[in-house]
Amino acid sequence: MVATSEDVARRAGVSRGAVSQILNGRGARFSAGTRERVQLAAAELDYRPSVAGRALARGSSDIVIALIPDTTFGGNLQDLFESMTDEFAGHGLTLLLRLSGTSTTSLDHLLTGIKPRAVLSLTGFSDEERAVLEERGIRGLESPAPTGGSPIHDIAKVQARHLIDRGHRRLAFAHLRDERQEFYGRAREEAFAAVCLAEGLPAPEVLSLDLGLPDAVEALRMLPARGFGVACYNDEVAIALLAAAREIDWAVPDDLAIIGMDHLLLGQLTSPPLTTIEYDQTTVAEGAGRWALAVLEQPSEVSAEAPPLQLRIIQGGTT
Amino acid sequence: MVATSEDVARRAGVSRGAVSQILNGRGARFSAGTRERVQLAAAELDYRPSVAGRALARGSSDIVIALIPDTTFGGNLQDLFESMTDEFAGHGLTLLLRLSGTSTTSLDHLLTGIKPRAVLSLTGFSDEERAVLEERGIRGLESPAPTGGSPIHDIAKVQARHLIDRGHRRLAFAHLRDERQEFYGRAREEAFAAVCLAEGLPAPEVLSLDLGLPDAVEALRMLPARGFGVACYNDEVAIALLAAAREIDWAVPDDLAIIGMDHLLLGQLTSPPLTTIEYDQTTVAEGAGRWALAVLEQPSEVSAEAPPLQLRIIQGGTT
DNA sequence: CGCGTTACGTAACGCGCGTTACCTAGCGCT
DNA sequence: AGCGCTAGGTAACGCGCGTTACGTAACGCG
């Protein structure tokens, strides 16, 4: 049905071993003519080595599995993974996605079974995941943290600084009440609180809401007074709070200042449009992809350099 | 590093062949004692058959690849795939995701390499994709169309009927101007137009917009007059049009009626909240997952029955 | 000529598994 | 005893590939 290396060998008039060597870069020992004949035959037959056979012989496949965190996927992120898929394909690697919400043992099964060349995560691994990878001897690739701390901390810092710069002294952090965001949300909250502390401000209030009007209103009522500046987990939370403020007739940004995160298109359609933070996901992804490829092909040089996360404040009308 | 079937065999004091047979349901010929010893040994060693070895021996792996269409992913859909991942895992299948934006030849490479047990698509395959699957002899699973037409047609119909029921005679369809939606968008538009025709109404106006205010306003200006009822590709488009209407001081729903699709949480935060269509993605996914498993395990009974897509109108304030 | 090199390939093993043909012991029956 | 049968299990092949030890010429050189 599909051409095997045996077919290629026959067509090129050589042995299977020769085909294998030539097509895998170890062909220096063969004459130019033979190399050419093999290359040609492979091309003509559209030969594509079997992942299974190769994995069996070599111990690991050419598959790279990207763990998709339980944070909101879609939109830019999707574009990003798409371009990464193409980029990897160009290097003979197959990028597949795995939703990582499932248990760690499930991940373990995946690894022992598929023997991927590497596992990739743009948001870093949990300790559990790291342990499993280590145990199975599988390469874990995570976008190295830009100097100066993780992206998560950077985001929290930028949000806090912006609110403080705009004159707010009483700050709050608004979580998305979704257990899947637990991990990142908590980190963001802590980093945010740290900035408040460093600036000599009182500890921030902490809100938590679902994306519904009643819930958002309820959250606002938890604030001790008007005049707070709220850093939101993302633009969706920000939109919800904005709607809630309108509902209870709080003026934005006077009674409530809001800064989001993500620069969602929908966030610019509110009135006033959201103040938010943009970062170029495409750049991040391309960087991560390129970096991953480099690491995979030059296992020695683990160049831990990655372009720093560029966070840009989009000044809207909510701060 | 990892236990092989040989290890299990040694530990159970039997041959490797016995292990293979017993663990694959062909163990009726073995004594109960032997079966038990093998099962126990496998459990103790946490034996997990190598995907590669199995794929090689059997011709296809236990991997199921889900093609993720270029439509918006995330949110409910993500939950859905997550639960499907778990459900598949329970049946010894590994569900991986593949962004299908990339070329068909890329899909071809994927198939010939990995030899997945099946390829799954919730939205149906393109003709190209179907051809590739056929050629490679790989099972393509698509959620069978509920009786009475595809989900796409159902959506268009429900939107049109609702607008007509609310007294609108001049209808429009609003596309999302994103080439990735091209395929589904066009189908929806055509189905929508068909309903108009059947009802003796003039052909619908066709709008197309990006999710930005200027673009949405521009789209509205393309309408020949006020008083149109617009069926939107999704809630995001609807939100954009709603914002545009407010921008140019059109009253909703009098000057412009809007019905969305998806029942996005954010769509309920607008003022007025969106009239939209909800469908239980979880149910759809679970149904699809169950169906897929059934088909895979009973290759003969291709029960083409799937629960019909339940579309429910969420009456908001925009119609 | 005789010997050592190099250039060019090939044969063969093993990766982990599924499958099938085959073997052996035990038992019942004539 | 001889035959047939079944239950219970094993040996061995092949899936497609990467890798390495091993030819086998041709060639250079004294």
XYZ file of C-alpha atoms (C1' of nucleotides) in Angstrom:
698
model
C 0.000 0.000 0.000
C 2.728 2.395 0.982
C 6.275 2.237 -0.191
C 8.727 0.705 2.251
C 12.451 1.127 2.327
C 12.637 -2.286 0.704
C 10.759 -0.936 -2.300
C 13.116 1.968 -2.537
C 16.088 -0.341 -2.303
C 14.795 -2.545 -5.073
C 14.101 0.359 -7.322
C 17.500 1.865 -6.734
C 19.200 -1.459 -7.116
C 20.821 -1.431 -3.713
C 20.283 -3.050 -0.378
C 17.847 -1.853 2.228
C 20.640 -0.982 4.567
C 22.093 1.398 2.041
C 18.770 3.162 1.708
C 18.479 3.556 5.407
C 21.928 5.002 5.759
C 21.699 7.334 2.829
C 18.357 8.747 3.791
C 19.521 9.348 7.320
C 22.588 11.405 6.662
C 25.041 8.593 7.136
C 25.579 8.277 3.435
C 29.054 9.723 3.212
C 30.469 6.293 2.554
C 28.469 5.762 -0.576
C 29.286 6.874 -4.051
C 27.576 9.951 -5.381
C 25.843 7.892 -8.016
C 24.325 5.507 -5.525
C 23.205 8.336 -3.303
C 21.488 9.982 -6.203
C 19.741 6.833 -7.325
C 18.430 6.231 -3.849
C 17.239 9.784 -3.405
C 15.524 9.639 -6.729
C 13.840 6.328 -6.059
C 12.636 7.562 -2.687
C 11.201 10.668 -4.258
C 9.535 8.780 -7.062
C 7.884 6.361 -4.686
C 7.018 9.133 -2.267
C 8.704 7.055 0.344
C 7.944 7.990 3.911
C 9.511 5.944 6.668
C 7.070 4.271 8.983
C 6.894 5.971 12.316
C 6.352 2.643 13.978
C 9.310 0.916 12.419
C 11.589 3.797 13.066
C 10.393 4.224 16.599
C 10.959 0.573 17.258
C 14.435 0.530 15.842
C 15.562 3.806 17.273
C 13.701 3.917 20.529
C 11.873 7.129 19.895
C 9.576 8.428 17.218
C 9.604 11.646 15.270
C 6.520 12.824 17.000
C 6.531 15.852 19.182
C 3.629 16.230 21.500
C 2.532 19.622 22.625
C 0.710 19.739 25.887
C -2.152 22.147 25.654
C -2.757 23.768 28.981
C -6.208 24.119 30.310
C -6.179 27.773 29.766
C -8.274 29.131 27.023
C -7.156 27.801 23.724
C -8.142 29.118 20.385
C -7.744 32.368 18.551
C -4.156 33.410 18.289
C -2.900 30.384 20.085
C -4.457 28.251 17.437
C -2.745 30.161 14.679
C 0.417 29.758 16.564
C 0.275 26.028 16.868
C -0.708 25.803 13.296
C 2.386 27.584 12.135
C 4.450 25.517 14.493
C 2.953 22.383 12.997
C 4.123 23.481 9.593
C 7.503 24.494 10.802
C 8.049 21.178 12.509
C 6.851 19.282 9.490
C 9.549 21.000 7.497
C 12.076 19.394 9.794
C 10.612 15.936 9.599
C 8.823 16.191 12.886
C 5.152 15.677 13.465
C 3.522 17.949 15.950
C 0.469 16.639 17.692
C -1.573 18.213 20.413
C -2.635 16.675 23.632
C -5.044 18.240 26.050
C -3.317 18.082 29.349
C -6.297 18.328 31.556
C -6.236 14.630 31.992
C -4.343 12.883 34.710
C -0.621 12.478 34.890
C -0.768 8.716 34.652
C -2.498 9.243 31.383
C 0.439 11.295 30.269
C 2.686 8.507 31.398
C 0.856 6.004 29.255
C 1.170 8.330 26.364
C 4.903 8.639 26.764
C 5.719 4.989 27.253
C 3.525 4.120 24.350
C 4.401 6.643 21.726
C 7.944 7.444 22.748
C 7.753 10.941 21.372
C 10.895 12.716 20.430
C 9.982 15.443 22.828
C 7.131 16.957 24.717
C 6.531 20.624 24.355
C 4.789 23.062 26.567
C 4.579 26.771 26.088
C 3.514 27.373 29.626
C 5.967 25.189 31.464
C 5.476 21.825 33.076
C 4.016 21.054 36.421
C 6.272 19.252 38.831
C 4.377 16.061 38.289
C 4.763 16.282 34.563
C 8.419 17.030 34.864
C 8.881 13.972 37.052
C 7.159 11.696 34.588
C 9.215 13.021 31.716
C 12.393 12.534 33.665
C 11.505 9.015 34.596
C 10.739 8.030 31.060
C 13.796 9.732 29.729
C 11.839 11.902 27.414
C 12.894 15.341 26.525
C 10.726 18.080 27.879
C 10.786 21.351 26.037
C 9.456 24.403 27.652
C 9.886 27.869 26.413
C 12.641 29.115 28.640
C 11.633 31.890 30.962
C 12.729 35.274 29.750
C 15.261 36.803 32.033
C 13.732 38.512 34.962
C 11.150 35.928 35.836
C 8.378 34.043 34.203
C 5.884 35.582 31.839
C 3.282 35.196 34.526
C 5.148 37.459 36.832
C 5.764 39.946 34.101
C 2.098 40.179 33.345
C 1.205 40.734 36.963
C 3.865 43.388 37.257
C 2.787 45.286 34.201
C -0.814 45.275 35.324
C 0.066 46.495 38.797
C 2.432 49.169 37.572
C -0.106 50.487 35.156
C -2.811 50.785 37.776
C -0.406 52.459 40.182
C 0.820 54.834 37.516
C -2.746 55.853 36.853
C -3.011 56.871 40.468
C -4.747 53.910 42.014
C -3.724 53.004 45.520
C -6.303 50.378 46.284
C -5.913 47.397 44.058
C -7.679 44.118 43.475
C -7.080 41.006 41.437
C -9.978 39.286 39.712
C -9.785 35.540 39.162
C -11.762 33.550 36.698
C -13.620 31.031 38.787
C -12.687 28.024 36.778
C -10.666 25.361 38.416
C -8.662 24.922 35.297
C -7.175 28.359 35.737
C -6.282 27.591 39.312
C -2.610 27.117 38.683
C -1.944 30.206 36.630
C -4.437 32.307 38.478
C -2.795 31.751 41.795
C 0.639 32.527 40.443
C -0.642 35.723 38.929
C -2.352 36.733 42.137
C 0.771 36.147 44.168
C 2.978 38.091 41.815
C 0.433 40.882 41.841
C 0.361 40.947 45.638
C 4.136 41.017 45.692
C 4.194 44.195 43.656
C 1.661 45.811 45.982
C 3.842 44.917 48.921
C 6.942 46.271 47.249
C 5.160 49.538 46.554
C 4.000 49.886 50.122
C 0.364 49.388 49.216
C -2.126 47.332 51.188
C -2.590 43.754 50.076
C -4.925 43.542 47.097
C -8.504 42.421 47.396
C -9.113 39.156 45.652
C -12.224 38.599 43.571
C -13.346 35.475 41.853
C -16.129 35.247 39.342
C -17.774 33.304 36.603
C -18.513 34.964 33.329
C -22.072 35.851 34.159
C -23.658 39.123 35.104
C -25.014 38.120 38.528
C -21.724 36.649 39.508
C -19.759 39.655 38.373
C -22.073 42.010 40.239
C -21.697 39.897 43.314
C -17.931 40.116 42.978
C -18.015 43.884 42.765
C -20.105 44.062 45.890
C -17.326 42.298 47.718
C -15.154 45.345 47.278
C -15.167 47.500 50.407
C -15.603 50.717 48.469
C -15.570 52.375 45.099
C -12.384 53.552 43.529
C -10.538 50.270 43.212
C -8.251 49.383 40.385
C -8.755 45.784 39.279
C -6.287 43.634 37.418
C -8.167 40.876 35.660
C -7.090 37.384 34.845
C -8.020 38.011 31.247
C -10.155 40.177 29.015
C -13.208 38.043 29.509
C -13.164 38.667 33.216
C -12.615 42.327 32.485
C -15.610 42.433 30.184
C -17.742 40.780 32.809
C -16.696 43.294 35.440
C -17.322 46.133 33.059
C -20.824 44.882 32.419
C -21.369 44.507 36.148
C -20.209 48.059 36.801
C -22.690 49.330 34.276
C -25.365 47.220 35.875
C -24.895 48.802 39.291
C -24.165 52.249 37.873
C -20.559 52.520 38.792
C -18.642 54.903 36.602
C -15.651 53.480 34.762
C -12.852 54.281 35.331
C -13.689 56.562 38.263
C -15.581 54.171 40.489
C -13.824 51.167 39.074
C -10.720 50.945 36.962
C -10.166 47.790 34.985
C -7.207 46.365 33.163
C -7.513 43.102 31.284
C -5.096 40.790 29.581
C -4.988 39.354 26.059
C -6.178 42.209 23.906
C -9.188 40.286 22.783
C -10.980 41.750 19.820
C -14.229 41.690 21.735
C -12.638 43.739 24.484
C -12.320 46.627 22.096
C -16.009 46.595 21.332
C -17.138 47.507 24.819
C -17.825 51.020 25.853
C -15.434 52.234 26.907
C -13.003 49.879 25.233
C -10.859 47.872 27.565
C -7.453 48.845 28.762
C -5.560 45.646 28.348
C -2.235 44.022 27.668
C -1.190 42.688 24.363
C 1.582 40.302 23.604
C 2.468 38.989 20.254
C 1.605 35.348 20.476
C 2.851 34.690 17.009
C 6.275 35.925 17.898
C 6.249 33.921 21.062
C 5.231 30.808 19.222
C 7.653 31.216 16.405
C 10.379 31.829 18.880
C 9.405 28.793 20.866
C 9.146 26.678 17.757
C 12.492 27.742 16.438
C 14.007 27.245 19.812
C 12.544 23.782 20.142
C 13.875 22.751 16.772
C 17.300 24.092 17.582
C 17.437 22.218 20.848
C 16.286 19.013 19.222
C 18.845 19.168 16.491
C 21.723 20.332 18.616
C 21.131 18.423 21.818
C 24.319 19.798 23.291
C 23.720 23.487 22.966
C 20.787 24.057 25.226
C 20.752 27.702 24.462
C 18.424 28.921 27.124
C 17.910 32.181 25.379
C 14.465 33.080 24.253
C 13.172 36.402 23.148
C 11.717 38.138 26.167
C 7.978 38.372 26.292
C 6.984 41.715 24.865
C 4.058 43.055 26.815
C 2.392 46.124 25.478
C -0.274 48.085 27.234
C -3.280 48.912 25.123
C -4.687 52.051 26.615
C -8.446 51.882 26.478
C -10.991 53.773 28.479
C -11.241 51.622 31.556
C -8.242 53.007 33.418
C 13.343 1.084 31.239
C 9.789 0.063 30.598
C 8.408 -3.410 30.978
C 8.015 -5.378 27.770
C 5.779 -8.317 27.161
C 8.879 -10.473 27.553
C 9.262 -9.269 31.119
C 5.671 -10.068 31.827
C 6.086 -13.500 30.334
C 9.120 -14.255 32.434
C 7.443 -13.111 35.587
C 4.344 -15.142 34.906
C 6.387 -18.155 33.896
C 4.863 -18.457 30.438
C 5.879 -17.648 26.891
C 5.593 -14.245 25.312
C 3.012 -15.483 22.898
C 0.761 -16.477 25.751
C 1.022 -13.008 27.216
C 0.126 -11.419 23.962
C -2.889 -13.613 23.463
C -4.182 -13.320 26.972
C -3.869 -9.574 27.139
C -5.618 -9.184 23.828
C -8.778 -11.070 24.530
C -7.719 -14.215 22.737
C -7.073 -15.972 25.997
C -10.038 -18.303 26.037
C -7.756 -21.214 25.303
C -5.676 -20.759 28.405
C -6.362 -22.056 31.854
C -7.832 -19.700 34.375
C -4.718 -19.975 36.501
C -2.421 -18.938 33.698
C -4.640 -16.074 32.725
C -4.614 -14.800 36.237
C -0.871 -15.053 36.623
C -0.353 -13.112 33.431
C -2.838 -10.434 34.359
C -1.219 -10.091 37.729
C 2.297 -9.903 36.356
C 1.219 -7.299 33.832
C -0.381 -5.222 36.538
C 2.586 -5.505 38.855
C 5.013 -4.409 36.184
C 2.634 -1.727 34.972
C 3.041 -3.235 31.566
C 1.956 -1.075 28.684
C 2.392 -2.425 25.185
C 4.576 -0.348 22.953
C 2.566 1.571 20.426
C 5.352 1.155 17.941
C 5.650 -2.578 18.281
C 1.961 -3.090 18.170
C 1.512 -0.791 15.233
C 4.211 -2.611 13.373
C 2.798 -6.031 14.036
C -0.785 -5.127 13.490
C -0.564 -2.517 10.812
C -2.265 0.213 12.720
C -1.716 1.892 16.030
C -4.108 2.592 18.837
C -3.937 6.254 18.174
C -6.958 8.158 17.075
C -6.316 11.512 15.574
C -8.917 14.183 15.787
C -8.760 16.820 13.115
C -9.406 20.188 14.624
C -11.108 22.396 12.142
C -10.038 25.927 11.663
C -13.096 27.196 13.307
C -12.802 28.669 16.690
C -11.570 26.148 19.132
C -11.603 26.507 22.850
C -14.224 26.900 25.504
C -16.768 24.166 25.399
C -15.099 22.411 22.546
C -12.030 22.066 24.646
C -13.959 20.520 27.494
C -15.472 18.211 25.016
C -12.250 16.935 23.579
C -10.910 16.584 27.023
C -13.684 14.286 28.082
C -13.352 12.410 24.831
C -9.673 11.960 25.538
C -10.525 10.351 28.829
C -13.235 8.230 27.387
C -10.982 6.956 24.637
C -8.215 6.275 27.096
C -10.596 4.043 28.991
C -10.861 1.935 25.871
C -7.156 1.714 25.256
C -7.150 4.373 22.608
C -5.055 7.483 22.606
C -6.687 10.592 21.296
C -4.427 13.207 19.836
C -5.314 16.432 18.181
C -4.090 17.704 14.888
C -4.732 21.164 13.594
C -6.052 20.643 10.149
C -5.256 24.009 8.747
C -2.193 22.567 7.173
C -2.104 21.077 3.737
C -3.582 17.774 2.725
C -0.239 16.277 1.796
C 0.766 16.964 5.329
C -2.201 14.939 6.466
C -1.116 12.223 4.127
C 2.313 12.077 5.671
C 0.730 11.875 9.040
C -1.410 8.934 8.078
C 1.221 6.871 6.334
C 3.565 7.464 9.183
C 1.470 6.950 12.247
C -1.117 4.574 10.882
C -3.757 5.770 13.270
C -6.612 3.524 14.111
C -8.956 6.168 12.881
C -9.232 9.812 12.131
C -12.022 11.710 13.721
C -13.695 14.892 12.746
C -16.686 16.422 14.388
C -17.359 18.685 11.485
C -17.010 16.283 8.631
C -14.193 15.834 6.165
C -13.460 17.821 3.094
C -13.447 15.894 -0.140
C -9.700 16.032 -0.254
C -9.381 14.637 3.201
C -11.816 11.901 2.444
C -9.838 10.938 -0.624
C -6.598 10.713 1.298
C -8.184 8.601 3.984
C -9.656 6.292 1.434
C -6.385 5.901 -0.380
C -4.497 5.037 2.763
C -7.182 2.710 3.937
C -7.655 4.555 7.148
C -10.945 4.784 8.827
C -12.500 8.192 8.840
C -15.003 8.885 11.547
C -17.303 11.780 11.234
C -20.253 12.418 13.383
C -23.090 11.197 11.231
C -25.481 13.858 10.131
C -28.667 13.910 12.123
C -31.641 13.056 10.023
C -32.953 15.983 8.126
C -29.695 17.433 6.993
C -26.416 18.542 8.385
C -26.065 20.572 11.534
C -25.010 23.499 9.433
C -28.314 23.544 7.634
C -30.198 23.164 10.853
C -28.517 26.178 12.331
C -29.270 28.306 9.315
C -32.863 27.195 9.352
C -33.397 27.920 13.008
C -31.890 31.354 12.664
C -34.025 32.187 9.654
C -37.230 30.843 11.165
C -36.696 32.813 14.313
C -36.150 36.071 12.503
C -39.183 35.459 10.326
C -41.295 34.515 13.319
C -40.360 37.780 14.929
C -41.800 39.550 11.934
C -38.730 40.332 9.910
C -39.094 40.197 6.183
C -35.770 41.599 5.126
C -32.981 39.349 6.197
C -29.230 39.351 6.045
C -26.435 36.950 6.838
C -23.257 38.199 8.462
C -20.023 36.338 7.754
C -16.903 36.458 9.784
C -14.262 37.709 7.406
C -11.726 35.068 8.152
C -10.674 32.782 5.391
C -10.654 29.897 7.755
C -14.399 30.123 8.134
C -14.853 30.170 4.405
C -16.059 26.618 4.150
C -18.655 26.638 6.898
C -19.623 30.219 6.332
C -20.562 29.647 2.744
C -22.607 26.582 3.589
C -24.468 28.489 6.255
C -25.132 31.374 3.931
C -26.492 29.097 1.254
C -28.758 27.267 3.642
C -29.969 30.570 4.977
C -30.714 31.863 1.497
C -32.567 28.671 0.729
C -34.941 29.253 3.606
C -35.578 32.814 2.449
C -36.399 31.524 -0.984
C -38.719 28.884 0.392
C -40.541 31.500 2.417
C -40.999 33.766 -0.544
C -38.677 36.402 0.814
C -36.105 38.325 -1.186
C -32.599 36.931 -1.187
C -30.725 37.914 1.972
C -28.129 40.620 2.031
C -24.698 39.271 2.738
C -22.351 41.062 5.084
C -18.808 40.222 5.939
C -16.816 41.731 8.718
C -13.833 41.473 10.967
C -14.270 41.745 14.686
C -13.501 45.438 14.867
C -15.754 48.408 15.306
C -14.896 50.251 12.082
C -15.372 47.129 10.073
C -18.681 46.319 11.705
C -19.968 49.839 11.145
C -18.919 49.632 7.550
C -20.832 46.376 7.208
C -23.996 47.907 8.603
C -23.751 50.773 6.159
C -23.901 48.226 3.373
C -27.458 47.458 4.336
C -29.900 49.332 2.094
C -32.095 50.399 4.992
C -32.864 49.990 8.636
C -35.081 47.217 9.876
C -33.084 44.221 8.780
C -32.856 41.000 10.689
C -29.333 39.629 10.656
C -28.307 36.059 11.249
C -24.719 36.009 12.381
C -22.066 33.423 11.819
C -21.464 33.325 15.538
C -21.876 35.336 18.705
C -18.699 37.237 18.165
C -19.963 38.619 14.911
C -23.219 39.412 16.642
C -21.454 41.300 19.395
C -19.522 43.287 16.846
C -22.691 44.239 14.990
C -24.374 45.167 18.226
C -21.500 47.460 19.089
C -21.654 48.944 15.612
C -25.371 49.591 15.912
C -24.806 51.465 19.133
C -22.021 53.394 17.465
C -24.263 54.711 14.727
C -27.281 55.038 16.975
C -29.418 52.321 15.507
C -31.943 50.947 17.925
C -31.801 47.231 18.608
C -33.912 45.322 17.787
C -36.039 47.900 15.946
C -33.516 49.248 13.481
C -31.502 46.093 13.531
C -32.369 42.662 14.822
C -29.544 40.299 15.564
C -29.378 36.611 16.229
C -26.079 34.954 17.028
C -24.901 31.424 17.388
C -23.046 29.632 20.188
C -24.516 31.142 23.325
C -21.213 32.594 24.348
C -21.062 33.786 27.912
C -19.827 37.134 26.738
C -22.855 37.488 24.531
C -25.053 37.618 27.590
C -23.108 40.531 29.002
C -24.026 42.949 26.280
C -26.908 45.295 26.544
C -29.296 44.068 25.509
C -28.087 40.502 25.841
C -27.847 38.592 22.614
C -30.550 36.442 21.164
C -28.626 33.398 20.162
C -28.690 29.660 19.643
C -27.396 27.198 22.100
C -26.494 23.631 21.510
C -25.132 21.314 24.050
C -21.644 20.689 22.838
C -20.980 18.264 25.607
C -23.828 16.091 24.515
C -22.720 16.304 20.946
C -19.210 15.372 21.868
C -20.160 12.580 24.158
C -22.449 11.245 21.533
C -19.773 11.483 18.927
C -17.239 9.885 21.213
C -19.496 7.024 22.130
C -20.432 6.572 18.539
C -16.823 6.534 17.455
C -15.945 3.920 20.020
C -18.868 1.790 19.033
C -17.934 1.902 15.385
C -14.331 1.089 16.139
C -15.178 -1.881 18.250
C -17.954 -3.223 16.104
C -16.665 -2.525 12.634
C -19.643 -4.232 11.129
C -22.457 -2.307 12.685
C -21.963 1.112 11.287
C -24.915 2.419 13.140
C -25.371 5.721 11.444
C -27.621 6.902 14.158
C -26.545 9.872 16.165
C -28.570 11.980 18.492
C -29.982 14.863 16.484
C -28.405 18.202 17.164
C -30.514 19.941 19.756
C -30.674 23.607 18.919
C -32.254 25.858 21.461
C -33.015 29.490 20.957
C -31.886 31.747 23.761
C -34.202 34.689 23.619
C -32.249 37.804 24.442
C -33.029 41.399 23.672
C -31.663 41.691 20.171
C -34.643 40.265 18.291
C 53.873 -10.552 -6.604
C 52.285 -9.781 -1.899
C 50.388 -6.933 1.418
C 47.878 -3.275 3.436
C 44.298 0.365 2.492
C 40.517 2.460 1.109
C 35.934 2.752 -1.170
C 31.614 0.803 -1.459
C 28.030 -2.232 -0.094
C 25.671 -6.027 2.049
C 24.077 -9.408 5.514
C 22.135 -9.941 9.700
C 20.532 -8.750 14.148
C 17.218 -6.655 17.246
C 13.619 -3.280 18.491
C 8.332 -5.164 20.789
C 4.581 -7.149 19.338
C 0.528 -10.098 17.026
C -0.379 -14.194 14.941
C -0.472 -18.918 13.432
C 1.201 -23.344 12.780
C 2.582 -26.658 15.569
C 3.634 -29.601 19.696
C 2.546 -32.337 23.920
C 0.057 -34.437 27.529
C -4.031 -36.290 29.061
C -8.326 -38.577 28.431
C -12.082 -41.398 26.487
C -13.374 -44.897 23.478
C -13.130 -49.038 20.633
C -2.851 -51.096 22.422
C -4.184 -47.821 19.117
C -6.738 -43.951 17.674
C -8.801 -39.490 17.925
C -9.705 -35.587 20.347
C -9.255 -31.466 23.216
C -7.025 -28.400 26.407
C -3.002 -25.801 27.143
C 0.840 -23.901 25.612
C 5.177 -22.775 22.635
C 8.189 -21.695 18.621
C 8.837 -18.899 14.974
C 7.818 -15.632 11.515
C 7.143 -10.964 9.943
C 5.860 -6.063 10.513
C 9.679 -1.696 8.771
C 13.497 0.155 10.210
C 18.424 1.572 12.194
C 22.782 -0.105 13.014
C 27.083 -2.587 12.884
C 30.092 -6.193 11.764
C 31.559 -8.011 7.877
C 32.718 -8.814 2.882
C 34.889 -7.724 -1.633
C 36.737 -5.620 -4.994
C 40.032 -2.055 -6.605
C 44.007 0.383 -5.806
C 48.639 1.941 -4.132
C 53.124 0.700 -2.952
C 57.407 -1.597 -2.035
